[in-house]
Every structure is written in C-alpha cells, then in structure tokens.
Coordinates of C-alpha atoms in Angstrom, one line a residue:
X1 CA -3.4 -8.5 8.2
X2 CA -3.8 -11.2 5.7
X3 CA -0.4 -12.0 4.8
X4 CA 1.9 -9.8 6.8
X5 CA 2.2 -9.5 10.3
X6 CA 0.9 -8.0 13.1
X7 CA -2.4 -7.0 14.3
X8 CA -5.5 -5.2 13.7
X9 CA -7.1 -5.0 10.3
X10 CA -4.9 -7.2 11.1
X11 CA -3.4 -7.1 8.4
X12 CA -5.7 -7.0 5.2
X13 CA -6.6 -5.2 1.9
X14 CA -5.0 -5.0 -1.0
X15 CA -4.4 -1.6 -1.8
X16 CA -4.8 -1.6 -5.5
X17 CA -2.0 -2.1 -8.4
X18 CA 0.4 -1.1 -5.6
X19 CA -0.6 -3.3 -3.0
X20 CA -2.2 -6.5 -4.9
X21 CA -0.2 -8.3 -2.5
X22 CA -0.7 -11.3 0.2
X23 CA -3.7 -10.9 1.7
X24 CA -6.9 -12.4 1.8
X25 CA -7.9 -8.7 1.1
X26 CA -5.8 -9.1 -2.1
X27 CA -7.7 -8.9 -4.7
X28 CA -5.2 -10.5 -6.8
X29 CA -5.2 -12.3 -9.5
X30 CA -5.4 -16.1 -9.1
X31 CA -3.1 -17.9 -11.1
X32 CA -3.8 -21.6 -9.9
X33 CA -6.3 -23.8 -8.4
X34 CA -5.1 -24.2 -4.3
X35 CA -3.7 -27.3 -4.0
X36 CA -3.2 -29.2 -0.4
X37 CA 0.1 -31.3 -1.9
X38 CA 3.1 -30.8 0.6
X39 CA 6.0 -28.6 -0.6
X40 CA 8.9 -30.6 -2.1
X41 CA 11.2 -28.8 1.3
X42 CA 8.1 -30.4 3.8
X43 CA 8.0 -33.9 4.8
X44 CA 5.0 -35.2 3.6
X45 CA 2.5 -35.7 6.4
X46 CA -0.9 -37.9 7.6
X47 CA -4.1 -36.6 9.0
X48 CA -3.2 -36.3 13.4
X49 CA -5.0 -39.4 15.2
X50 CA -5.5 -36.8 17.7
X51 CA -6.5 -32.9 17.4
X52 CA -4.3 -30.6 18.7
X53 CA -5.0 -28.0 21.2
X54 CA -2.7 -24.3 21.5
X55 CA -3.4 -21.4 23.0
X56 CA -5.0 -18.4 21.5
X57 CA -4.1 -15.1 22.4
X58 CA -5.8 -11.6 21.7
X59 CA -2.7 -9.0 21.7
X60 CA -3.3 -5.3 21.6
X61 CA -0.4 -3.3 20.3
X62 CA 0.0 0.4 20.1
X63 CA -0.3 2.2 16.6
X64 CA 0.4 4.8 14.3
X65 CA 3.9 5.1 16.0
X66 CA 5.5 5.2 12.3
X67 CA 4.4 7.5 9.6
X68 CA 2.7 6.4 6.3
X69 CA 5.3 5.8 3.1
X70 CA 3.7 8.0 0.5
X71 CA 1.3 5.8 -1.7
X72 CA 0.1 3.5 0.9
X73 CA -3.3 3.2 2.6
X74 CA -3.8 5.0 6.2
X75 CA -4.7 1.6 8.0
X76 CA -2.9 0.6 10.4
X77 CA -3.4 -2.9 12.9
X78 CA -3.8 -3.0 16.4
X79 CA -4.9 -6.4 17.5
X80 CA -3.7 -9.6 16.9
X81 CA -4.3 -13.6 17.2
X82 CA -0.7 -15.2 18.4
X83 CA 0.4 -18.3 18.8
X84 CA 3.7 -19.8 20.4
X85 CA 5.7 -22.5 18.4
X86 CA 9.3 -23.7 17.8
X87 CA 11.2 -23.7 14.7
X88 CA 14.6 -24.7 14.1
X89 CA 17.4 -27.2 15.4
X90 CA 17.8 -27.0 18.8
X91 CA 14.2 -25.3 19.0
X92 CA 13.2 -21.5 19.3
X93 CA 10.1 -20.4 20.6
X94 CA 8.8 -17.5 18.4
X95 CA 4.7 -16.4 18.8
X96 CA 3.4 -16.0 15.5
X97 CA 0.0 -13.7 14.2
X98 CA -2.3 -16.3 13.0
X99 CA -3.7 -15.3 9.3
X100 CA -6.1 -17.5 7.5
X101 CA -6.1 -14.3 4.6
X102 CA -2.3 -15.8 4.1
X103 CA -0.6 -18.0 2.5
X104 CA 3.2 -17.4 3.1
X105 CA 3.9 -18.4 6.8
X106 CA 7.0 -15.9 7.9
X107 CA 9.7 -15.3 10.4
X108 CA 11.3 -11.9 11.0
X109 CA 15.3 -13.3 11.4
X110 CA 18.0 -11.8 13.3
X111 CA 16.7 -8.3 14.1
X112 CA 18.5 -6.5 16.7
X113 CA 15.2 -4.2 17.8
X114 CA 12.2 -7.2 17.7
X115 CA 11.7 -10.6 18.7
X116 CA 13.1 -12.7 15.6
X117 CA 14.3 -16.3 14.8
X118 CA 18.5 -16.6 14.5
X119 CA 18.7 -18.8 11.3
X120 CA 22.4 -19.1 11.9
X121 CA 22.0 -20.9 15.2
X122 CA 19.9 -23.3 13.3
X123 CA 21.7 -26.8 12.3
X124 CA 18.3 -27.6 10.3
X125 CA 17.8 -24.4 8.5
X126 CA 18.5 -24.4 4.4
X127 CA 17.3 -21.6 2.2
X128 CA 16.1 -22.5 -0.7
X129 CA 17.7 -21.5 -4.5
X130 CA 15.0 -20.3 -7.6
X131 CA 16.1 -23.6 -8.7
X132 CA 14.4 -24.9 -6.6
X133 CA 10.6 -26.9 -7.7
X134 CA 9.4 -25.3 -4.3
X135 CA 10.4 -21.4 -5.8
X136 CA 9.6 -22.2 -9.6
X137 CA 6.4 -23.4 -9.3
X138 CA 4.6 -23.7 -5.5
X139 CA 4.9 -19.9 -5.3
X140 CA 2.3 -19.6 -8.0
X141 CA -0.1 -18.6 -5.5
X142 CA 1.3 -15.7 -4.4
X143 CA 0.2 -12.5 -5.6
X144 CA 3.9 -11.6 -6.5
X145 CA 5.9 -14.0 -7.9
X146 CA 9.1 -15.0 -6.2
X147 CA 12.5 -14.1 -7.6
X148 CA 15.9 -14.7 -7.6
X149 CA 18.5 -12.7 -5.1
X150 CA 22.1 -11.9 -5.8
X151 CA 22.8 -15.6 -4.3
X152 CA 20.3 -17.0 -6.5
X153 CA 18.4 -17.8 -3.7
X154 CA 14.8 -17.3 -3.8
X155 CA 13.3 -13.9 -3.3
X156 CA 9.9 -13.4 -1.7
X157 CA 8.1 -10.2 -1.2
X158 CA 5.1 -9.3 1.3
X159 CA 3.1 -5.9 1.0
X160 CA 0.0 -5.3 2.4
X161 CA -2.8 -2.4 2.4
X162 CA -2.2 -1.0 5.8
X163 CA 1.0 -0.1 4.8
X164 CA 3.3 -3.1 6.5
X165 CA 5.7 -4.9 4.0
X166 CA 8.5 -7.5 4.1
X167 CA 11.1 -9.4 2.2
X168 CA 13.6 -11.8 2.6
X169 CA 14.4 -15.4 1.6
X170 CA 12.2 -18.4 1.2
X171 CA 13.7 -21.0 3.3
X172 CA 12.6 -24.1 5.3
X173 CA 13.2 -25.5 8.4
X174 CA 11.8 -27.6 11.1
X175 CA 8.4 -26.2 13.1
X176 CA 7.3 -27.8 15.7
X177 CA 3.9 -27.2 17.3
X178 CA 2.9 -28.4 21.2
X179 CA 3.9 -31.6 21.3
X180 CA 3.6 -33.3 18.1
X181 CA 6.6 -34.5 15.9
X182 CA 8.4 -31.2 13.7
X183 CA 7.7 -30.9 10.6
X184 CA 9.9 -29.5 7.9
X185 CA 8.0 -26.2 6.5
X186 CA 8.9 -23.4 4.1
X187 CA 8.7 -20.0 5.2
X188 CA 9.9 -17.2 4.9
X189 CA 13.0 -15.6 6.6
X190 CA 12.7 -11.8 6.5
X191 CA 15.7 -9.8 6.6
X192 CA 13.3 -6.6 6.3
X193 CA 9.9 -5.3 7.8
X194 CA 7.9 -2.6 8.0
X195 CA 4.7 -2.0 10.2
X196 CA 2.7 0.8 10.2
X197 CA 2.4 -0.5 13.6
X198 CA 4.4 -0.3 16.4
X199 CA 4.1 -3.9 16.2
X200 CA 3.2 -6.8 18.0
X201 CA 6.1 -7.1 21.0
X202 CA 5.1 -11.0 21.2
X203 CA 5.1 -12.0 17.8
X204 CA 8.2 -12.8 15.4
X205 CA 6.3 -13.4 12.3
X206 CA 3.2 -14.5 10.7
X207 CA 1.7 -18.1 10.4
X208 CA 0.1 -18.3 6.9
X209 CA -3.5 -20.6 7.3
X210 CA -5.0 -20.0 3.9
X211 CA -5.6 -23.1 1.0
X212 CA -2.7 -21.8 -1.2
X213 CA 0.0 -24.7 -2.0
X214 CA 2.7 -22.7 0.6
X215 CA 0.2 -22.5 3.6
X216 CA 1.0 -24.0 7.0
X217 CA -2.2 -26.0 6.7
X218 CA -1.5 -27.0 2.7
X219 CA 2.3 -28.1 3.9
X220 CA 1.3 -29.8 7.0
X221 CA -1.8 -31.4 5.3
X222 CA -4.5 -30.4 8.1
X223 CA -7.8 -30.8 6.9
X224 CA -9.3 -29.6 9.5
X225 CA -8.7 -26.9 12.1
X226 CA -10.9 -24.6 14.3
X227 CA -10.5 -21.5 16.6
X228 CA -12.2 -19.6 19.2
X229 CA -11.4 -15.9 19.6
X230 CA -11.7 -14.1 22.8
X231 CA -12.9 -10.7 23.6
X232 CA -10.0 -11.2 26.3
X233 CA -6.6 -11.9 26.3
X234 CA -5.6 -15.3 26.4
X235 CA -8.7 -17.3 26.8
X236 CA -9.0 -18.3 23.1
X237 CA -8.1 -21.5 21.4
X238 CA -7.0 -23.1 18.2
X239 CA -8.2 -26.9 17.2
X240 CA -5.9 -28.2 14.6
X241 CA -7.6 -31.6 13.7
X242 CA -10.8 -33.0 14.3
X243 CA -12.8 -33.9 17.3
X244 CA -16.6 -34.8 18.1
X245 CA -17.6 -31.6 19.8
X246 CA -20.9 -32.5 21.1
X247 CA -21.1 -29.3 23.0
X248 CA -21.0 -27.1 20.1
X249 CA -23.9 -27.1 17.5
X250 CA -22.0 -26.1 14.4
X251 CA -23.8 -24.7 11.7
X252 CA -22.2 -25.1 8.3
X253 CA -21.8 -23.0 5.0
X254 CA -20.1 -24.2 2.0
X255 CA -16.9 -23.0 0.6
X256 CA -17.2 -21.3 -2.2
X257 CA -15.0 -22.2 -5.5
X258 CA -14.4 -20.7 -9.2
X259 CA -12.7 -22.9 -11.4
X260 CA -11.7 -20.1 -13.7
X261 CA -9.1 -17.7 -12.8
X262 CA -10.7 -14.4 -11.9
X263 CA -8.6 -10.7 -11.9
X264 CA -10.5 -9.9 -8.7
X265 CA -11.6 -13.3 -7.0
X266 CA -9.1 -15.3 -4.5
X267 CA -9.2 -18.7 -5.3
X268 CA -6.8 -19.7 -1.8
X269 CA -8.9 -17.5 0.5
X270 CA -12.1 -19.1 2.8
X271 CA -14.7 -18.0 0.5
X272 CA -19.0 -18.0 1.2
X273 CA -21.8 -17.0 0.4
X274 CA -23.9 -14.2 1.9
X275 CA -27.6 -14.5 1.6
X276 CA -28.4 -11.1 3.4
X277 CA -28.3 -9.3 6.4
X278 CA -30.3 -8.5 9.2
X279 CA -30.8 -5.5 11.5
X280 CA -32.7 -6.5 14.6
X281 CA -35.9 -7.9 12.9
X282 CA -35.8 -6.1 9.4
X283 CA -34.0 -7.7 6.4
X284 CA -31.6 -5.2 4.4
X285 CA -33.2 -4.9 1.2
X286 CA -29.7 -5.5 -0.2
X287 CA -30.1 -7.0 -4.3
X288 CA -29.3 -10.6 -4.5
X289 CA -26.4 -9.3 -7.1
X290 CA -24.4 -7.7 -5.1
X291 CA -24.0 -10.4 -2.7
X292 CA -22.8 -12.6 -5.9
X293 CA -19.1 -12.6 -7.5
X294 CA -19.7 -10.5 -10.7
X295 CA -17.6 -12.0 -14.0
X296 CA -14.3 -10.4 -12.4
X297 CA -14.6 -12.0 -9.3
X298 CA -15.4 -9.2 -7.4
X299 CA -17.9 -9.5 -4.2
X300 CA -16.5 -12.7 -2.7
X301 CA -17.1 -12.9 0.6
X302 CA -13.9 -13.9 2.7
X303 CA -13.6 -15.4 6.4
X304 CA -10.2 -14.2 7.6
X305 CA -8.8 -13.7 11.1
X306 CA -6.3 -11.6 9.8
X307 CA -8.6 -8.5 9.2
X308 CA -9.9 -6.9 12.5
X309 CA -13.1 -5.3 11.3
X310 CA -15.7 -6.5 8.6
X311 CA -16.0 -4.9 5.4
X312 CA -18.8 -4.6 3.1
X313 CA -19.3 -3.2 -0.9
X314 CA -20.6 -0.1 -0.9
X315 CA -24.3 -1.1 -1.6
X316 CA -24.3 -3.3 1.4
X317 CA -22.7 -0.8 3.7
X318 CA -25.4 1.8 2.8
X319 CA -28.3 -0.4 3.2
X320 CA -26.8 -1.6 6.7
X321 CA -25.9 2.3 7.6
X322 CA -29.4 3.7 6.7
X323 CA -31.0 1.6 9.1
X324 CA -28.2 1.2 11.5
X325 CA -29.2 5.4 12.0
X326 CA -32.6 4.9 11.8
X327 CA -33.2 2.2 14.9
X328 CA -30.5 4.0 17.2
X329 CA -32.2 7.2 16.6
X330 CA -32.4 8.9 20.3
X331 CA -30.4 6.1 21.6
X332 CA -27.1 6.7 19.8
X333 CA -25.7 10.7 19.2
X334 CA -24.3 10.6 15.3
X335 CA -20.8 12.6 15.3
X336 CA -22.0 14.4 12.4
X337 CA -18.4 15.6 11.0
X338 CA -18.5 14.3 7.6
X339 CA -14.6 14.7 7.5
X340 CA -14.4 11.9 10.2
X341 CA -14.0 8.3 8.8
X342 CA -11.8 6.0 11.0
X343 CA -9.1 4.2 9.5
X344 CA -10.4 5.7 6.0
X345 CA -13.5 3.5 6.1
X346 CA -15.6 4.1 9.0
X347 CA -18.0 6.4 8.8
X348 CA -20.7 5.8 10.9
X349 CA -19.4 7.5 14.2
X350 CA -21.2 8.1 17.4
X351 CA -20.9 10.1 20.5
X352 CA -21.1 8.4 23.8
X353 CA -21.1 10.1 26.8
X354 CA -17.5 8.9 29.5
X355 CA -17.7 6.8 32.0
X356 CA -21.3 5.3 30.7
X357 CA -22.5 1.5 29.3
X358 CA -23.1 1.7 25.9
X359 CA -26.6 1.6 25.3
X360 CA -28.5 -1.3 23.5
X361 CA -28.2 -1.4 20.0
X362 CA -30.1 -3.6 17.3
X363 CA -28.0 -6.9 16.4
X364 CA -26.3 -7.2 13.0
X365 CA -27.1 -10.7 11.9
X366 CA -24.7 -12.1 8.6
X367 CA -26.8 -14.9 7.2
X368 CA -25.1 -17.3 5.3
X369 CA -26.2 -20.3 3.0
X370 CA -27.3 -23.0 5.7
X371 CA -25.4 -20.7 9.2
X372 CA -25.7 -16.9 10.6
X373 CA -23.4 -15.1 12.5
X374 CA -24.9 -12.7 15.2
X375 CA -22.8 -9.4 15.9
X376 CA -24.4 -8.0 19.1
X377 CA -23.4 -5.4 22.5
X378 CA -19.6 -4.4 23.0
X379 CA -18.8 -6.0 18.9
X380 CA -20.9 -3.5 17.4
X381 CA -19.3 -0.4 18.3
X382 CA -15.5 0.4 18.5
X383 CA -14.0 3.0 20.9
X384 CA -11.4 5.5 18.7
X385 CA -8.9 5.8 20.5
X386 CA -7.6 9.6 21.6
X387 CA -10.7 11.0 20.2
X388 CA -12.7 13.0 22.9
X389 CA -15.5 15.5 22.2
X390 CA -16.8 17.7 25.7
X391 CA -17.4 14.8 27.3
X392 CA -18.4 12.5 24.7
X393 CA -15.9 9.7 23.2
X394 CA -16.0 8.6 19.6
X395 CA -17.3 5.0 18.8
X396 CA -17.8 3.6 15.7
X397 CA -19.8 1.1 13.5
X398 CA -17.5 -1.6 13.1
X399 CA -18.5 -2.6 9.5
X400 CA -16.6 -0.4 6.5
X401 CA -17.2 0.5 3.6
X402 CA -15.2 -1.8 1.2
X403 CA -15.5 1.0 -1.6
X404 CA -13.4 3.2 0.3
X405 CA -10.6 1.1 0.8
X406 CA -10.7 0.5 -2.2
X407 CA -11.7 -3.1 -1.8
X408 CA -13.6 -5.8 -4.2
X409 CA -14.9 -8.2 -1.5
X410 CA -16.6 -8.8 1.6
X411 CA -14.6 -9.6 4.4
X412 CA -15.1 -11.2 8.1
X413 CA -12.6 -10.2 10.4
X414 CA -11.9 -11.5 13.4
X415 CA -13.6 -8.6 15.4
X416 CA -16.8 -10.4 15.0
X417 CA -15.5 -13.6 15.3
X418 CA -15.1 -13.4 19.3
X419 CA -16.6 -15.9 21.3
X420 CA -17.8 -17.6 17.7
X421 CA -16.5 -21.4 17.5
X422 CA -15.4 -21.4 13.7
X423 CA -14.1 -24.9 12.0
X424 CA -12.6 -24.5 8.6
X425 CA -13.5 -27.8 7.5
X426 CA -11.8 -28.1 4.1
X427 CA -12.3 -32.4 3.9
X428 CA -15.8 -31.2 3.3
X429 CA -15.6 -27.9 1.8
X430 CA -17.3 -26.3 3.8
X431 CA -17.0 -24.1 7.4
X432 CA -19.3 -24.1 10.7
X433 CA -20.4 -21.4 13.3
X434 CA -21.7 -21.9 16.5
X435 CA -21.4 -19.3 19.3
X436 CA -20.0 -20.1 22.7
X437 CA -18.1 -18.4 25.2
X438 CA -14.1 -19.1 24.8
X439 CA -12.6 -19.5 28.1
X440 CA -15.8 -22.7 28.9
X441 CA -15.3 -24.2 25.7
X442 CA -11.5 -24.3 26.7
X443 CA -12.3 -25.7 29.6
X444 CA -14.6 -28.1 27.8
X445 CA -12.0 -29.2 25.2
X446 CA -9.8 -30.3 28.1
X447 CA -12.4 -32.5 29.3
X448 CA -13.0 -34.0 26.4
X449 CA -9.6 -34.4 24.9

C-alpha cells in the first residue's frame, strides 16, 4: 500500500480528490523535485563500505474483517513485505511493511490491541514542532501538507485508496537496522489507524523507500538498494548498498524524470518506461501514446512493492484482456458474470476445476526500455478467496484495469515481482531486472558477502 501500512494492494491508489494521498498510486500533485539531502532531525550519513543484508518476509494477513467507511474504495490488502528493525533508546524491535510507493516511514505508537513502538519508554525520542525546518519545508513532498496540532507539534496525515488511514505526530528517533550504527530518522508516530484489513499481526508500521526528501533511503542517503521477493514466506531478501553480483545478470531501465510539476505525475515514485507488452509470441498492438505521460502526467509507469497486483490504463488492459481470452480459449473456463470484478478492478475471472494444477497459460512479458519482466505459471492467475462455483474456484487475471480504480498510471506491484532480483539504483538513475529464484540467491549473497 504505497504509503500506509499493511499488505496487499498493499497498499496503493489514490482514490481521487478524497484519497490523493501517500502512495505511489497517488496521483498527487508534485510540488518539488525529490531531493536525497538528509532531514535537519537525521544525522547526516556516507554511502555503507559494505551492503547490508535483512530478511524479507512475505506475510499473508486476513481481510475484509472491517467494513468500508462510506466514500472509500472497496480494496482492501492482504500481503505484505516486512522487515524487522529497532528504533528507539534502549532498542525495540518493530517489523515494518516495506513500501517503495512511500515516502513517510511510520510507527503505530502505544496501541493497546497491535504491535506498536512505546515512545514514552524512549530516552532518544523527540517530536518535532511546525517550527520546525523538517515540518515547514521537507514535507513538501507529501501529498498533504503537514500541520500543526493543539501542541504545535507537527501534524501528519496518511490516507490511502484501499481505505486504510493514519495520523499522528512527525517525530524522530533513532532506527537502527542489523548491525550497522543507528541513525537518527523522522517518522511518523501514529496515535490513530485504520485498515481495511485485519492487519498485518507482525508489522508496527510502514518503512517509506520512495525518492521523496522524508524517505528512509533520502534520510539515510542509500543510493542503492535491491530486494528479492518470494513466492514463500521468508525466503526473500533486501540489499541495502551495493555489491558485485556476478551471479545475477541485471538488466537496466532508466528512471524516468519530469522537471515540471505535473497534477497527475509523481515526481518521488520509481518511474519507467513501458515499450509494450507481450502475450506468448504476439505483441499487444497497444499505441505508443498510451504508454507515454500525457501533458498531466498521467500514464507513468510506477515500480512499487507496496501495490500487490499490477495495474494498467484502460487501453492496455483491453488489448492484454482480448488476447489473454483468445489464447486460453478451451484451456481456461471464463466466469462469465459480468457483475464479478475482484477488488473493483479485476475482471477477467476464470473457473478452475478443485483440487487440479492450473493449466498452462501464455506468459505476459512487460518490456521496458533496455529490460523485460516475464509474468509466467502460478503469477498469472490469483485464487479469490471464498468464491466456489459447483466445483469450480474463481481465479483471476492478475493485471487491473487502472480505469476502474480510478487510477492515472501504470503500476508494478510486487505480485509479479516474486523471484525477480530488482536494484533501484538511484546513483545511476536507473533500475535492473534479472530473474532468479530467492531462497539460492540468499544463499548466494552469504557466500559472497
């Protein structure tokens, strides 16, 4: 979920006026060029002599335990990337969702019902007043700007399209990460939340890995960092810093940047370009100007491990839908209830007979300036959960239609990320794909490192 935190579209899309709000789904308006300066609360930092390697873990949580507020979109998460850290003085171990759709890194503090950091019991922890240089002017990249409390401390404010929200108080403390020296970081320290998930039982907050100026990455000054994601539970891993990787043949894509300030392009998110799309053998005829910003900003395409599923504009999902149907004809049974979209953007539903492999379906190739990523086998298709017909369950395509959301952008989630090495290599502008199996490249990177 791009800025917020827990799981499965994993947090993501901006849900219009309402919900132009942290997310790499946001289709805010930019205000700012991203800038990698450290905050005035963060001690500045130099580039690690040597890269750091953390666990990765794929958490499934339940969902749709609470119901929609009126006015919000029906999605909802149910998978997320965590990682375990310490913040504070003497340390506590919180797992956070990893999010490189947002900026604001967060901690849900003293909650009585959910794992949460105890501010109070930290001798390091300060919030931070609207005074403040860090509230008046390195929030600019937020989609909402902060404000001032009844203590005139600063006020920050988290909404996101699947209907999960927070607030609290921008604050920093120390944050600590395996074994390398803490770091003082702002974040914030949420007195409030709410999921339209049941929520993530493991994870306390949300670690914010876009190029905004209130990042984790922009604070800590990593130019460098790469993850793999696993299609289990804990064999994944996250790289922050560099290291010669013979093993994995990286292909690279540039980042793509606007100077100007767009209404519907985000100038912090991981933005490239898509050149087309393949299904099997056959090239989507798919015009090159839709795969192009257009003079609002709108059709960026975002890489962003905070979304679950990939979405793509209307036109795109058509072309990919139309022939999708036609090569799985007499392999795949459509659902044909037009009433059926899952998770309000999913509309290209199958059934599959219980207790039976999936059959083999045509890859979905995303081709990229200079890199491709191939979505093949279990990827493809998604299981909906609680959905039986006779004795047929209900999979889905899992690529959306952006237009339903509604959404202005092309998004990567994190779904077809798994088992994909990705390095977001901003010294170079530019990030690299290269397929490989998580749980052997982790082995691998402890040989090498």
């Amino acid at each position: 979920m791009a800025s917020s935190a827990s799981t499965s579209i994993l947090l993501i899309f901006p849900c219009f006026l309402l919900f132009q709000a942290f997310h790499s789904l946001s289709m805010t308006t930019a205000r700012t060029t991203a800038t990698t300066t450290t905050t005035t609360t963060t001690t500045p930092t130099t580039k690690r002599d040597k890269p750091l390697v953390l666990p990765l873990r794929t958490q499934k949580v339940a969902s749709l335990s609470l119901p929609s507020p009126p006015n919000k979109l029906l999605f909802h998460h149910n998978v997320s990337l965590t990682i375990t850290l310490s913040v504070g003085s003497p340390p506590q171990n919180v797992s956070l969702v990893l999010d490189t759709g947002s900026e604001l890194s967060w901690l849900l503090c003293d909650s009585k019902t959910s794992p949460s950091f105890r501010p109070r019991a930290s001798s390091s922890y300060s919030p931070i007043p609207c005074s403040s240089p860090t509230c008046r002017s390195q929030t600019r990249d937020l989609p909402i700007p902060a404000s001032c409390d009844a203590s005139r401390l600063c006020h920050v404010a988290l909404s996101y399209a699947d209907a999960s929200s927070s607030e609290g108080t921008l604050a920093a403390d120390l944050f600590s990460l395996g074994a390398s020296p803490p770091l003082r970081t702002a974040f914030g320290c949420m007195a409030a939340s709410y999921s339209s998930a049941a929520g993530d039982p493991a994870a306390a907050g949300m670690l914010g890995m876009n190029r905004g100026s209130l990042s984790f990455v922009s604070q800590t000054n990593t130019r460098r960092f790469s993850y793999c994601i696993s299609d289990r539970d804990s064999s994944g891993v996250l790289l922050l810093g560099h290291a010669a990787l013979s093993f994995l043949p990286l292909n690279y894509t540039p980042l793509v940047d606007i100077s100007l300030p767009l209404p519907y392009f985000d100038r912090v998110a991981y933005s490239v370009q898509l050149e087309g799309i393949r299904v099997g053998t056959v090239l989507l005829p798919i015009p090159k100007s839709v795969l192009v910003p257009d003079h609002t900003g709108a059709g960026q395409t975002m890489v962003d491990s905070g979304t679950q599923f990939t979405f793509l504009l209307g036109a795109a999902y058509d072309a990919l839908k139309i022939e999708f149907l036609r090569q799985t004809k007499g392999v795949l049974t459509p659902l044909d209830e037009p009433s059926f979209v899952f998770q309000g953007a999913f509309d290209a539903c199958f059934r599959v007979p219980e207790r039976r492999p999936l059959p083999r379906v045509p890859a979905v190739v995303l081709m990229f300036r200079g890199a491709e990523v191939e979505v093949s086998g279990e990827r493809l298709l998604y299981r909906v959960a609680g959905e039986v017909r006779g004795g047929d369950g209900v999979w889905c395509l899992t690529f959306g239609n952006s237009d339903l959301v509604p959404l202005s952008a092309f998004v990567i989630g994190h779904h077809h990320q798994q088992n994909v090495w990705v390095e977001y290599d901003l010294e170079n502008g530019r990030l690299g794909f290269a397929p490989v199996r998580c749980d052997l490249a982790s082995q691998r990177l402890g040989v090498v490192l």
